[in-house]
Structures are given as C-alpha cells and as structure tokens.
Amino acid sequence: MLRWMDLRFTQHAKDVIAERKIEVKWVERVLLAPQLVEDADDGLRHFFARILEREGRVLRVVVDPARDAWWVVTAFLDRRMKDRLP
C-alpha cells in the first residue's frame, strides 16, 4: 500500500512536471485511483488516468516501487493512451 510519506520525486520527474505544467495533485490522483496499471520489464510501474482539467488527456506516471520509497521517475500526458482508457 502506498503511503504518501514514502512518495518521492527524482530530479528528472521534478523537472518534467514543472516543464509540462503537470500539477503534483494530478500525479497523486493518478497513483491513488489509476484507470490502468502496467508493470514494465524493467521493473518500473506505469499508472494511467484521465485528467479532466487537461481536456481528459491521459496522464502517465512512472514509478520505481522497488526502492526504499515509491520514486516517481517521470510523468507525461500520453497521446498513445487516449483510445485505451474509458
């Protein structure tokens, strides 16, 4: 179970979240209530959910759950997922 005190952001994640104007509350929302979760071969976990504040676009949040805390590696609005989520 994810505990918010264990959520951390890599420097890359901090940079791209700021550059892409992604709000941290959206990242938290996707992690709390994902519409889809996929585990990648590299051990990273990808969470997806639509963000109504961004015209329903899909936000992908990539997390490394294997470290001492849940580290957000990156986040971006994923055009390729727009037809895969309800």
Short mmCIF file of N, CA and C in Angstrom, two decimals:
data_model
loop_
_atom_site.label_atom_id
_atom_site.label_comp_id
_atom_site.label_asym_id
_atom_site.label_seq_id
_atom_site.Cartn_x
_atom_site.Cartn_y
_atom_site.Cartn_z
N MET A 1 0.85 -1.19 0.00
CA MET A 1 0.00 0.00 0.00
C MET A 1 0.89 1.25 0.00
N LEU A 2 0.57 2.17 -0.85
CA LEU A 2 1.34 3.41 -0.95
C LEU A 2 1.01 4.32 0.21
N ARG A 3 2.06 4.76 0.90
CA ARG A 3 1.89 5.76 1.95
C ARG A 3 2.53 7.03 1.42
N TRP A 4 1.82 8.14 1.50
CA TRP A 4 2.29 9.37 0.88
C TRP A 4 3.61 9.86 1.45
N MET A 5 3.92 9.50 2.69
CA MET A 5 5.21 9.93 3.21
C MET A 5 6.35 9.19 2.51
N ASP A 6 6.02 8.11 1.79
CA ASP A 6 7.03 7.34 1.07
C ASP A 6 7.12 7.72 -0.41
N LEU A 7 6.38 8.73 -0.84
CA LEU A 7 6.40 9.16 -2.23
C LEU A 7 7.51 10.19 -2.43
N ARG A 8 8.38 9.92 -3.40
CA ARG A 8 9.50 10.81 -3.69
C ARG A 8 9.53 11.08 -5.19
N PHE A 9 10.21 12.15 -5.58
CA PHE A 9 10.32 12.52 -6.98
C PHE A 9 11.80 12.61 -7.36
N THR A 10 12.19 11.94 -8.44
CA THR A 10 13.56 12.10 -8.93
C THR A 10 13.70 13.53 -9.45
N GLN A 11 14.94 13.97 -9.64
CA GLN A 11 15.14 15.32 -10.19
C GLN A 11 14.53 15.42 -11.58
N HIS A 12 14.67 14.37 -12.37
CA HIS A 12 14.06 14.37 -13.70
C HIS A 12 12.55 14.57 -13.60
N ALA A 13 11.91 13.84 -12.69
CA ALA A 13 10.45 13.97 -12.53
C ALA A 13 10.08 15.39 -12.12
N LYS A 14 10.82 15.96 -11.19
CA LYS A 14 10.55 17.35 -10.78
C LYS A 14 10.66 18.30 -11.97
N ASP A 15 11.69 18.11 -12.77
CA ASP A 15 11.92 18.98 -13.92
C ASP A 15 10.80 18.88 -14.95
N VAL A 16 10.44 17.64 -15.32
CA VAL A 16 9.43 17.49 -16.38
C VAL A 16 8.04 17.87 -15.89
N ILE A 17 7.75 17.64 -14.63
CA ILE A 17 6.45 18.05 -14.08
C ILE A 17 6.31 19.56 -14.17
N ALA A 18 7.37 20.27 -13.85
CA ALA A 18 7.35 21.74 -13.94
C ALA A 18 7.27 22.19 -15.40
N GLU A 19 8.11 21.61 -16.26
CA GLU A 19 8.14 22.00 -17.68
C GLU A 19 6.82 21.74 -18.38
N ARG A 20 6.19 20.63 -18.04
CA ARG A 20 4.96 20.21 -18.72
C ARG A 20 3.70 20.73 -18.04
N LYS A 21 3.89 21.53 -16.99
CA LYS A 21 2.77 22.12 -16.25
C LYS A 21 1.80 21.05 -15.74
N ILE A 22 2.39 20.00 -15.19
CA ILE A 22 1.62 18.92 -14.56
C ILE A 22 1.57 19.21 -13.08
N GLU A 23 0.38 19.22 -12.52
CA GLU A 23 0.24 19.51 -11.10
C GLU A 23 0.52 18.25 -10.28
N VAL A 24 1.21 18.42 -9.15
CA VAL A 24 1.53 17.29 -8.28
C VAL A 24 0.25 16.61 -7.81
N LYS A 25 -0.81 17.36 -7.59
CA LYS A 25 -2.07 16.73 -7.15
C LYS A 25 -2.61 15.79 -8.22
N TRP A 26 -2.34 16.06 -9.50
CA TRP A 26 -2.75 15.13 -10.56
C TRP A 26 -1.94 13.84 -10.48
N VAL A 27 -0.65 13.97 -10.22
CA VAL A 27 0.21 12.79 -10.06
C VAL A 27 -0.31 11.94 -8.91
N GLU A 28 -0.59 12.57 -7.79
CA GLU A 28 -1.11 11.84 -6.63
C GLU A 28 -2.44 11.18 -6.95
N ARG A 29 -3.31 11.89 -7.68
CA ARG A 29 -4.62 11.35 -8.04
C ARG A 29 -4.47 10.11 -8.91
N VAL A 30 -3.56 10.16 -9.88
CA VAL A 30 -3.34 9.00 -10.76
C VAL A 30 -2.83 7.81 -9.95
N LEU A 31 -1.95 8.05 -8.99
CA LEU A 31 -1.42 6.96 -8.18
C LEU A 31 -2.47 6.40 -7.22
N LEU A 32 -3.35 7.24 -6.73
CA LEU A 32 -4.41 6.78 -5.81
C LEU A 32 -5.53 6.06 -6.53
N ALA A 33 -5.87 6.52 -7.74
CA ALA A 33 -7.02 5.96 -8.46
C ALA A 33 -6.69 5.78 -9.94
N PRO A 34 -5.77 4.89 -10.25
CA PRO A 34 -5.42 4.70 -11.66
C PRO A 34 -6.55 4.00 -12.41
N GLN A 35 -6.66 4.31 -13.69
CA GLN A 35 -7.61 3.60 -14.55
C GLN A 35 -6.95 2.38 -15.17
N LEU A 36 -5.62 2.38 -15.18
CA LEU A 36 -4.85 1.27 -15.72
C LEU A 36 -3.48 1.28 -15.06
N VAL A 37 -2.97 0.09 -14.76
CA VAL A 37 -1.61 -0.06 -14.23
C VAL A 37 -0.91 -1.14 -15.05
N GLU A 38 0.30 -0.84 -15.50
CA GLU A 38 1.09 -1.81 -16.25
C GLU A 38 2.47 -1.91 -15.63
N ASP A 39 2.93 -3.16 -15.45
CA ASP A 39 4.29 -3.39 -14.99
C ASP A 39 5.18 -3.60 -16.20
N ALA A 40 6.27 -2.86 -16.27
CA ALA A 40 7.20 -2.96 -17.39
C ALA A 40 8.29 -3.98 -17.07
N ASP A 41 8.94 -4.46 -18.11
CA ASP A 41 10.01 -5.46 -17.95
C ASP A 41 11.18 -4.94 -17.13
N ASP A 42 11.36 -3.62 -17.11
CA ASP A 42 12.48 -3.03 -16.37
C ASP A 42 12.19 -2.84 -14.88
N GLY A 43 11.02 -3.32 -14.43
CA GLY A 43 10.67 -3.21 -13.01
C GLY A 43 9.90 -1.96 -12.65
N LEU A 44 9.76 -1.06 -13.60
CA LEU A 44 9.00 0.17 -13.33
C LEU A 44 7.51 -0.12 -13.49
N ARG A 45 6.70 0.65 -12.80
CA ARG A 45 5.25 0.50 -12.86
C ARG A 45 4.66 1.78 -13.45
N HIS A 46 3.78 1.61 -14.44
CA HIS A 46 3.16 2.73 -15.14
C HIS A 46 1.70 2.84 -14.72
N PHE A 47 1.32 4.01 -14.26
CA PHE A 47 -0.05 4.30 -13.84
C PHE A 47 -0.67 5.28 -14.83
N PHE A 48 -1.93 5.06 -15.18
CA PHE A 48 -2.60 5.90 -16.16
C PHE A 48 -3.97 6.33 -15.65
N ALA A 49 -4.33 7.57 -15.93
CA ALA A 49 -5.69 8.05 -15.65
C ALA A 49 -5.92 9.32 -16.45
N ARG A 50 -7.18 9.54 -16.76
CA ARG A 50 -7.55 10.77 -17.47
C ARG A 50 -7.55 11.94 -16.50
N ILE A 51 -7.15 13.10 -17.00
CA ILE A 51 -7.12 14.33 -16.21
C ILE A 51 -8.14 15.28 -16.82
N LEU A 52 -9.25 15.46 -16.13
CA LEU A 52 -10.33 16.29 -16.66
C LEU A 52 -9.90 17.73 -16.85
N GLU A 53 -9.01 18.21 -15.98
CA GLU A 53 -8.53 19.59 -16.09
C GLU A 53 -7.69 19.82 -17.35
N ARG A 54 -7.28 18.75 -17.98
CA ARG A 54 -6.50 18.83 -19.23
C ARG A 54 -7.29 18.18 -20.38
N GLU A 55 -8.57 18.51 -20.44
CA GLU A 55 -9.46 18.03 -21.51
C GLU A 55 -9.52 16.51 -21.59
N GLY A 56 -9.39 15.84 -20.46
CA GLY A 56 -9.50 14.40 -20.42
C GLY A 56 -8.30 13.65 -20.98
N ARG A 57 -7.19 14.35 -21.17
CA ARG A 57 -5.98 13.68 -21.66
C ARG A 57 -5.47 12.70 -20.61
N VAL A 58 -4.72 11.70 -21.05
CA VAL A 58 -4.23 10.64 -20.17
C VAL A 58 -2.87 11.02 -19.61
N LEU A 59 -2.78 11.00 -18.28
CA LEU A 59 -1.50 11.24 -17.61
C LEU A 59 -0.88 9.89 -17.27
N ARG A 60 0.36 9.70 -17.71
CA ARG A 60 1.14 8.51 -17.35
C ARG A 60 2.12 8.92 -16.27
N VAL A 61 2.12 8.17 -15.17
CA VAL A 61 3.07 8.39 -14.09
C VAL A 61 3.88 7.10 -13.94
N VAL A 62 5.18 7.21 -14.07
CA VAL A 62 6.07 6.05 -13.99
C VAL A 62 6.76 6.06 -12.64
N VAL A 63 6.64 4.93 -11.94
CA VAL A 63 7.13 4.82 -10.56
C VAL A 63 8.09 3.64 -10.46
N ASP A 64 9.12 3.81 -9.64
CA ASP A 64 10.02 2.71 -9.30
C ASP A 64 9.64 2.24 -7.90
N PRO A 65 8.85 1.17 -7.80
CA PRO A 65 8.38 0.72 -6.49
C PRO A 65 9.40 -0.13 -5.74
N ALA A 66 10.52 -0.45 -6.36
CA ALA A 66 11.49 -1.36 -5.75
C ALA A 66 12.47 -0.67 -4.82
N ARG A 67 12.48 0.64 -4.82
CA ARG A 67 13.43 1.36 -3.98
C ARG A 67 12.88 1.49 -2.56
N ASP A 68 13.57 2.23 -1.72
CA ASP A 68 13.19 2.37 -0.31
C ASP A 68 11.88 3.13 -0.14
N ALA A 69 11.47 3.85 -1.16
CA ALA A 69 10.19 4.57 -1.18
C ALA A 69 9.69 4.48 -2.61
N TRP A 70 8.47 4.91 -2.84
CA TRP A 70 7.96 4.96 -4.21
C TRP A 70 8.54 6.20 -4.87
N TRP A 71 9.38 6.02 -5.85
CA TRP A 71 10.01 7.13 -6.56
C TRP A 71 9.31 7.36 -7.88
N VAL A 72 8.77 8.57 -8.07
CA VAL A 72 8.22 8.95 -9.36
C VAL A 72 9.41 9.25 -10.26
N VAL A 73 9.51 8.52 -11.36
CA VAL A 73 10.62 8.64 -12.29
C VAL A 73 10.32 9.70 -13.35
N THR A 74 9.08 9.69 -13.85
CA THR A 74 8.66 10.67 -14.85
C THR A 74 7.14 10.72 -14.90
N ALA A 75 6.62 11.73 -15.56
CA ALA A 75 5.18 11.87 -15.77
C ALA A 75 4.97 12.67 -17.05
N PHE A 76 3.99 12.24 -17.83
CA PHE A 76 3.71 12.98 -19.06
C PHE A 76 2.31 12.65 -19.55
N LEU A 77 1.75 13.56 -20.34
CA LEU A 77 0.47 13.34 -20.98
C LEU A 77 0.72 12.47 -22.21
N ASP A 78 0.11 11.30 -22.21
CA ASP A 78 0.43 10.25 -23.18
C ASP A 78 -0.64 10.17 -24.27
N ARG A 79 -0.34 10.71 -25.42
CA ARG A 79 -1.28 10.69 -26.55
C ARG A 79 -1.60 9.28 -27.02
N ARG A 80 -0.64 8.38 -26.90
CA ARG A 80 -0.85 7.00 -27.37
C ARG A 80 -1.91 6.25 -26.57
N MET A 81 -2.19 6.71 -25.36
CA MET A 81 -3.14 6.00 -24.49
C MET A 81 -4.57 6.53 -24.60
N LYS A 82 -4.80 7.57 -25.39
CA LYS A 82 -6.11 8.22 -25.39
C LYS A 82 -7.25 7.29 -25.76
N ASP A 83 -7.00 6.29 -26.60
CA ASP A 83 -8.06 5.37 -27.01
C ASP A 83 -8.10 4.10 -26.17
N ARG A 84 -7.19 3.95 -25.24
CA ARG A 84 -7.15 2.73 -24.41
C ARG A 84 -7.88 2.86 -23.09
N LEU A 85 -8.21 4.09 -22.71
CA LEU A 85 -8.92 4.29 -21.44
C LEU A 85 -10.34 4.76 -21.70
N PRO A 86 -11.25 4.36 -20.82
CA PRO A 86 -12.65 4.82 -20.99
C PRO A 86 -12.79 6.31 -20.79
#
